[in-house]
PDB file of C-alpha atoms in Angstrom:
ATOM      1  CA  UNK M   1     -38.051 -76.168 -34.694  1.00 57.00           C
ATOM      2  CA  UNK M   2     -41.218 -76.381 -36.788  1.00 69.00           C
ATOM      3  CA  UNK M   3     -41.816 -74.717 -39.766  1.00 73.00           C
ATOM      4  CA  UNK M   4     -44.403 -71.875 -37.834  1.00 72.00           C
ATOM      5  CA  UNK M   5     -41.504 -71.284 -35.405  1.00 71.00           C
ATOM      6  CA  UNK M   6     -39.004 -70.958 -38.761  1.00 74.00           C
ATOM      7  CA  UNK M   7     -41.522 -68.788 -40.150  1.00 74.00           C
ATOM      8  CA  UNK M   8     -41.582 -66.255 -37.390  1.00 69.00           C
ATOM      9  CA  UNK M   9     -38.099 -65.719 -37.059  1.00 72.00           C
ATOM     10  CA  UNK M  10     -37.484 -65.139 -40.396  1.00 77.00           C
ATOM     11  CA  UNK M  11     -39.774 -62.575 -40.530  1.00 70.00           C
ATOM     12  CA  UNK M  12     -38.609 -61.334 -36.970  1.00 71.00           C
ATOM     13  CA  UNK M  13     -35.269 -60.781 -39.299  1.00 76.00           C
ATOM     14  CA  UNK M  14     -37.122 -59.245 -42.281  1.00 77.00           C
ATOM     15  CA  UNK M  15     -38.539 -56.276 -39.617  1.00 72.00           C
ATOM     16  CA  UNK M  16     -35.141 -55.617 -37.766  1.00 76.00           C
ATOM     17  CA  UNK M  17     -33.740 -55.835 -41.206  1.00 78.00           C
ATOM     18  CA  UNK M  18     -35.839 -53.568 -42.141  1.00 74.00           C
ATOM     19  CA  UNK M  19     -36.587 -51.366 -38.965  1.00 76.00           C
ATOM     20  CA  UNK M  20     -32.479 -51.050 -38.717  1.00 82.00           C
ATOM     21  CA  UNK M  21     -32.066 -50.023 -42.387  1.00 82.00           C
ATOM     22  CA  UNK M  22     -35.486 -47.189 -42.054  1.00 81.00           C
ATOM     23  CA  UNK M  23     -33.675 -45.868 -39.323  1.00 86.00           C
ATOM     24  CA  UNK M  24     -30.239 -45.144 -40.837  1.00 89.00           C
ATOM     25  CA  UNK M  25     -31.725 -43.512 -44.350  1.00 89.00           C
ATOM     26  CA  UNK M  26     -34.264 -41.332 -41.777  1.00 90.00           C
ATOM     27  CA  UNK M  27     -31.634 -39.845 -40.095  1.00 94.00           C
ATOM     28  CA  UNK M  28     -29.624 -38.836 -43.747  1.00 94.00           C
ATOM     29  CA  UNK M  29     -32.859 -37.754 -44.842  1.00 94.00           C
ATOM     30  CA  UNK M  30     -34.261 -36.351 -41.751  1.00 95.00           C
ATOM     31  CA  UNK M  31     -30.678 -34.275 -41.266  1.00 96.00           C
ATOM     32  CA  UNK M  32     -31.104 -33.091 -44.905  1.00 96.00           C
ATOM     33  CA  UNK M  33     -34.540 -32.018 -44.624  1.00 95.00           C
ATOM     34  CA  UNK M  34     -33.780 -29.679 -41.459  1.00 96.00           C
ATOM     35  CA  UNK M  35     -30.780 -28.434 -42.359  1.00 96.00           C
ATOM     36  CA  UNK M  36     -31.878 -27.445 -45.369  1.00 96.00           C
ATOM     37  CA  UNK M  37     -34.836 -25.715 -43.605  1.00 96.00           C
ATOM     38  CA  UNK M  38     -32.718 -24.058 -41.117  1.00 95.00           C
ATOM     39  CA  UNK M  39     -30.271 -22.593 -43.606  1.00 95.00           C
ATOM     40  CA  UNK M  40     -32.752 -21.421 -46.024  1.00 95.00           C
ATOM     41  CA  UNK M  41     -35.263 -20.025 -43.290  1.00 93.00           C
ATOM     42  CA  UNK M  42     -33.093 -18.543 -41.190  1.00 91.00           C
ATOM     43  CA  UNK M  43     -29.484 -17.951 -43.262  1.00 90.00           C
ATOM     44  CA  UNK M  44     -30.805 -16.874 -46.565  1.00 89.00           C
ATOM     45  CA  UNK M  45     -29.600 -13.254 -46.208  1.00 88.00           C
ATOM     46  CA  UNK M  46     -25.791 -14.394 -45.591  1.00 87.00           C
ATOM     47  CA  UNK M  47     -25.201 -16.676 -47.989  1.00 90.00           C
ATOM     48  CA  UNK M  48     -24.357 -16.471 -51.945  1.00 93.00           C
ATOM     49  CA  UNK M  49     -27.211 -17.606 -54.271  1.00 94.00           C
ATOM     50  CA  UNK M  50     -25.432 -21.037 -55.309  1.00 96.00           C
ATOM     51  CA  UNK M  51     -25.466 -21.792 -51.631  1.00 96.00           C
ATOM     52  CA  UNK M  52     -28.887 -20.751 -51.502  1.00 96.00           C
ATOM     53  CA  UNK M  53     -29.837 -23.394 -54.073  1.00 96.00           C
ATOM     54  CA  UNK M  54     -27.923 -25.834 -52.999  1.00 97.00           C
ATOM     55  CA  UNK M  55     -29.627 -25.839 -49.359  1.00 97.00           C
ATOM     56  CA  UNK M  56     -32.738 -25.384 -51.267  1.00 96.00           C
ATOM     57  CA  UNK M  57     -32.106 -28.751 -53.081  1.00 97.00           C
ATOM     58  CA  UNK M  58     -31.270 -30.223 -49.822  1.00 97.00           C
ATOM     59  CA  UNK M  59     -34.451 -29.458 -48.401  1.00 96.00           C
ATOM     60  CA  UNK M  60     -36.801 -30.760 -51.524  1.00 97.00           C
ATOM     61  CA  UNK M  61     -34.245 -33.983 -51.426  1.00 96.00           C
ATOM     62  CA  UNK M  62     -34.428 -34.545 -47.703  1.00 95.00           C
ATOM     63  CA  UNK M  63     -38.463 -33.908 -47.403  1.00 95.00           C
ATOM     64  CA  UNK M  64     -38.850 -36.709 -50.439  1.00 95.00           C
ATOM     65  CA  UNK M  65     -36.800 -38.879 -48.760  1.00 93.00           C
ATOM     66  CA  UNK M  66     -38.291 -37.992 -45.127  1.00 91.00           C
ATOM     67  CA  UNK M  67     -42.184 -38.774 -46.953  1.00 92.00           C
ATOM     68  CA  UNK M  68     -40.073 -42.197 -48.418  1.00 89.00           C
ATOM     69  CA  UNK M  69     -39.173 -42.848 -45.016  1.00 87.00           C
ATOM     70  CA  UNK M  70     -42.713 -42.605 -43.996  1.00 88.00           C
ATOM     71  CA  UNK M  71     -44.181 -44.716 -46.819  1.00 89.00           C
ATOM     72  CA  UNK M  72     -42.008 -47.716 -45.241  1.00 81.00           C
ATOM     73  CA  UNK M  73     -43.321 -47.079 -42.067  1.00 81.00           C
ATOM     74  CA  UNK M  74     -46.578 -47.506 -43.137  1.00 87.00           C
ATOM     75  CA  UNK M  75     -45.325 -50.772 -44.747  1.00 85.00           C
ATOM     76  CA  UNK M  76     -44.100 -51.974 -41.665  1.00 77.00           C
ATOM     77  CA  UNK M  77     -46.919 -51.217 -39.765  1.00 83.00           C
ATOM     78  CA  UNK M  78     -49.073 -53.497 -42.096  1.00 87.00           C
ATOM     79  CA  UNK M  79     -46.569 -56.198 -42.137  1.00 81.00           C
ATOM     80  CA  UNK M  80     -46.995 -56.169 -38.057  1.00 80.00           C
ATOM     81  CA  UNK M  81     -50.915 -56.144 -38.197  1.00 86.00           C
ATOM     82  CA  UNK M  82     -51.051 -59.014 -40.870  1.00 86.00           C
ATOM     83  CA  UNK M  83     -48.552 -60.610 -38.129  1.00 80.00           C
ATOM     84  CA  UNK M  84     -50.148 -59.818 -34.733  1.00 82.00           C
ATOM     85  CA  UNK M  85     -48.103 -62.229 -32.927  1.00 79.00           C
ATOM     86  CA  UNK M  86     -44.662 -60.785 -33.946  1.00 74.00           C
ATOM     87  CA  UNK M  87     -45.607 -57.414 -31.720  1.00 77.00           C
ATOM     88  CA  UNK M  88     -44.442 -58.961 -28.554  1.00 78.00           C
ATOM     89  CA  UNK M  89     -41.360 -60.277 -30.273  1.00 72.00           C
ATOM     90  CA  UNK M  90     -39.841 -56.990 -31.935  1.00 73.00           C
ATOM     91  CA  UNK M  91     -41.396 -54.775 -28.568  1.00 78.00           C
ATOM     92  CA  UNK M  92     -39.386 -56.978 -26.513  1.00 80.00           C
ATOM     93  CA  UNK M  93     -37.751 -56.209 -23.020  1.00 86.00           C
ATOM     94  CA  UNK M  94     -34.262 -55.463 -25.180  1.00 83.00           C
ATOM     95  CA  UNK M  95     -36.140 -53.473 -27.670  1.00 83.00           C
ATOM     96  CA  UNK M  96     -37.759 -51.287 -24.850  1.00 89.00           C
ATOM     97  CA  UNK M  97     -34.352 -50.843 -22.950  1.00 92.00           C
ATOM     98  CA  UNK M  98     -32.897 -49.475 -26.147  1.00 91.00           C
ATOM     99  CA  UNK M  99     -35.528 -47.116 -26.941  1.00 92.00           C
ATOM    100  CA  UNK M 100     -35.480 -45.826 -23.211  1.00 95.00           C
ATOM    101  CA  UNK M 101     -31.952 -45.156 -23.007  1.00 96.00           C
ATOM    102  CA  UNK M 102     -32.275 -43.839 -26.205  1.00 96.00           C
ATOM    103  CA  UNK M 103     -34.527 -41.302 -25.839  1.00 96.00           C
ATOM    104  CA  UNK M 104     -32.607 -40.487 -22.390  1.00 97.00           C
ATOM    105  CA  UNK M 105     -29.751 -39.292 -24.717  1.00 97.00           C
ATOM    106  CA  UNK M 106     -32.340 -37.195 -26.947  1.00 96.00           C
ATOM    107  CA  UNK M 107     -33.299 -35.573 -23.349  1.00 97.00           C
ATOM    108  CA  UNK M 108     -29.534 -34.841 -22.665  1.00 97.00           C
ATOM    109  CA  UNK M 109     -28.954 -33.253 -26.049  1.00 97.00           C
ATOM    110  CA  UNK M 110     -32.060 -30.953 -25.536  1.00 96.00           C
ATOM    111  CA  UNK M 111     -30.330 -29.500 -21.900  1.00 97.00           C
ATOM    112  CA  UNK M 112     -27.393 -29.692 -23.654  1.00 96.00           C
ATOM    113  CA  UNK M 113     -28.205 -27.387 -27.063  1.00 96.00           C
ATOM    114  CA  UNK M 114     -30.672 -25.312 -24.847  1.00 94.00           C
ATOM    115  CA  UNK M 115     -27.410 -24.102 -22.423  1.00 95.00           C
ATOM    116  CA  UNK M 116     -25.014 -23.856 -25.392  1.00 94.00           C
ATOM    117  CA  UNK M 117     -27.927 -21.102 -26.738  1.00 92.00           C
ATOM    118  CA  UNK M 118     -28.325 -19.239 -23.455  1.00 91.00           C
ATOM    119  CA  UNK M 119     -24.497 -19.747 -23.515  1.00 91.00           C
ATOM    120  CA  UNK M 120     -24.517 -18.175 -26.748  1.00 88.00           C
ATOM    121  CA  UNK M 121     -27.266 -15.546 -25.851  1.00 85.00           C
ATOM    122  CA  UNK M 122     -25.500 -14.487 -23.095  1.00 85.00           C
ATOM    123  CA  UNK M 123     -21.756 -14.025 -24.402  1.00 85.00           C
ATOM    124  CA  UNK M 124     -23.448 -11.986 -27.405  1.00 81.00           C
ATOM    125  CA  UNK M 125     -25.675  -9.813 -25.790  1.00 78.00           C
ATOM    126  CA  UNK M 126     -22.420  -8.892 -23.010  1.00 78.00           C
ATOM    127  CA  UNK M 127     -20.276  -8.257 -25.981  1.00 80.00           C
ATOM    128  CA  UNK M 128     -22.603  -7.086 -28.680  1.00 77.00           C
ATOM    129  CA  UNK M 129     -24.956  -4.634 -28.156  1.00 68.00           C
ATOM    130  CA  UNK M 130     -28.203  -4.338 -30.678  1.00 70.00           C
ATOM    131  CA  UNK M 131     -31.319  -3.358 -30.331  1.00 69.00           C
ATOM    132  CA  UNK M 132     -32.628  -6.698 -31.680  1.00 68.00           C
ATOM    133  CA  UNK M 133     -31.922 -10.084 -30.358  1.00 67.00           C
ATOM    134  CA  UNK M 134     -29.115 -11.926 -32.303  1.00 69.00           C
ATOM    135  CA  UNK M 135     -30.216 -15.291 -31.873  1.00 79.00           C
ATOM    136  CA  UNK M 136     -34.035 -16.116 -32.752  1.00 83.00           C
ATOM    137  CA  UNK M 137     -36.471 -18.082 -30.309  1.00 85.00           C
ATOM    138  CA  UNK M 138     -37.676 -19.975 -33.577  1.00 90.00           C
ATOM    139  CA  UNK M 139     -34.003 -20.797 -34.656  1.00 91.00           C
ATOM    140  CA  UNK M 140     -33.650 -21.654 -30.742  1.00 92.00           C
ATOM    141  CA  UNK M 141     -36.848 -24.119 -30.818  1.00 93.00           C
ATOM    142  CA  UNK M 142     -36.337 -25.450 -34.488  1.00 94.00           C
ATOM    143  CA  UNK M 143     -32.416 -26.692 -33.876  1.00 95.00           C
ATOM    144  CA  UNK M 144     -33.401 -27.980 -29.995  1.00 95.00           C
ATOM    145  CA  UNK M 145     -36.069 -30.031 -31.486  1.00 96.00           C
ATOM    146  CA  UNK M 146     -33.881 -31.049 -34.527  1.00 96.00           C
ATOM    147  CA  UNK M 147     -31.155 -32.059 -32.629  1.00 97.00           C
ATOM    148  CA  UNK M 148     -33.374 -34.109 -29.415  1.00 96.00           C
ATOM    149  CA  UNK M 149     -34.872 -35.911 -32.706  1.00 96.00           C
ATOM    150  CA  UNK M 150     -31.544 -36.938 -34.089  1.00 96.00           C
ATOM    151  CA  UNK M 151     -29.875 -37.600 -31.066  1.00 97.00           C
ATOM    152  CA  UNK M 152     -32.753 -40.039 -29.687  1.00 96.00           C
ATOM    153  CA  UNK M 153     -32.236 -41.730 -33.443  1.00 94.00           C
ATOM    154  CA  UNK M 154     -28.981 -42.211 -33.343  1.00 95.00           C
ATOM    155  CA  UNK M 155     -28.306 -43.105 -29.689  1.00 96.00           C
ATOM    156  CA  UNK M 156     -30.730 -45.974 -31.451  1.00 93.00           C
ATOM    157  CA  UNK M 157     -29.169 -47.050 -33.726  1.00 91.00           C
ATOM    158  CA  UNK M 158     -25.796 -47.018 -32.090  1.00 92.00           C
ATOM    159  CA  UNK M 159     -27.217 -49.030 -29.251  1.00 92.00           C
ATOM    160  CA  UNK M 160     -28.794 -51.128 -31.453  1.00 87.00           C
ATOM    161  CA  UNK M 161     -25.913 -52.154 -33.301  1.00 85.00           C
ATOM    162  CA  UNK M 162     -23.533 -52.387 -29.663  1.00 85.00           C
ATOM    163  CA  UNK M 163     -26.178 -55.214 -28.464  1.00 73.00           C
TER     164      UNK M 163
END
């Protein structure tokens, strides 16, 4: 091997490094962020003040750590345009795969939360009557997306680290 050859597989390491270790602090941070969002948008009414604050904490710590997150991708992004040639080798045929089956589990979760709602939805509204709906589309949307997000990331990294 020559020294450019050396060269480019270290650095192939140094982004997988790197890509793998982005991944795993966006999904703690990520998780924070929304489900401190969620419980303080949508849960504030039932819950004591200290839990209050402590979701509310969770959300400022989660959406630093989310812009963090985003900061290194921005890093990463650089490193690939100063190294042009490294694009086909971290995109590879393995690398597509993952990201395909990947986001095939994200799709799965989505069905999957979206009939556990209507599931919900339905049992509620047969048992409980109100004159307002129990369950709110935004709530609905907001945890759907949250969890197809997270799912997709995971099912990632988990793949990732099976290969």
């Amino acid at each position: 091997m020559n020294t450019n050859e050396n060269s480019q597989i270290a650095a192939i390491e140094i982004l997988e490094n790197k890509r793998r270790a982005t991944l795993l602090v966006f999904i703690y941070y990520f998780s924070s962020w929304q489900l401190g969002w969620i419980m303080t948008k949508y849960f504030s009414t039932a819950m004591n003040t200290y839990v209050y604050y402590f979701f509310g904490v969770l959300l400022i710590l989660g959406t630093l750590g989310s812009l963090w997150h985003l900061n290194n991708l921005f890093k990463v992004s650089k490193l690939l345009k100063k190294h042009p040639e490294l694009n086909p080798m971290i995109n590879d045929e393995r690398s597509c795969s993952l990201k395909n089956k990947s986001m095939a589990y994200g799709f799965t979760a989505s069905i999957a939360t979206s009939a556990l709602f209507l599931a919900i939805s339905t049992v509620a509204d047969a048992f409980i009557y109100t004159e307002t709906t129990l369950i709110s589309a935004n709530l609905v949307a907001h945890t759907t997306l949250v969890v197809t997000v997270l799912a997709s990331v995971i099912a990632y990294a988990i793949l990732e680290q099976q290969e």
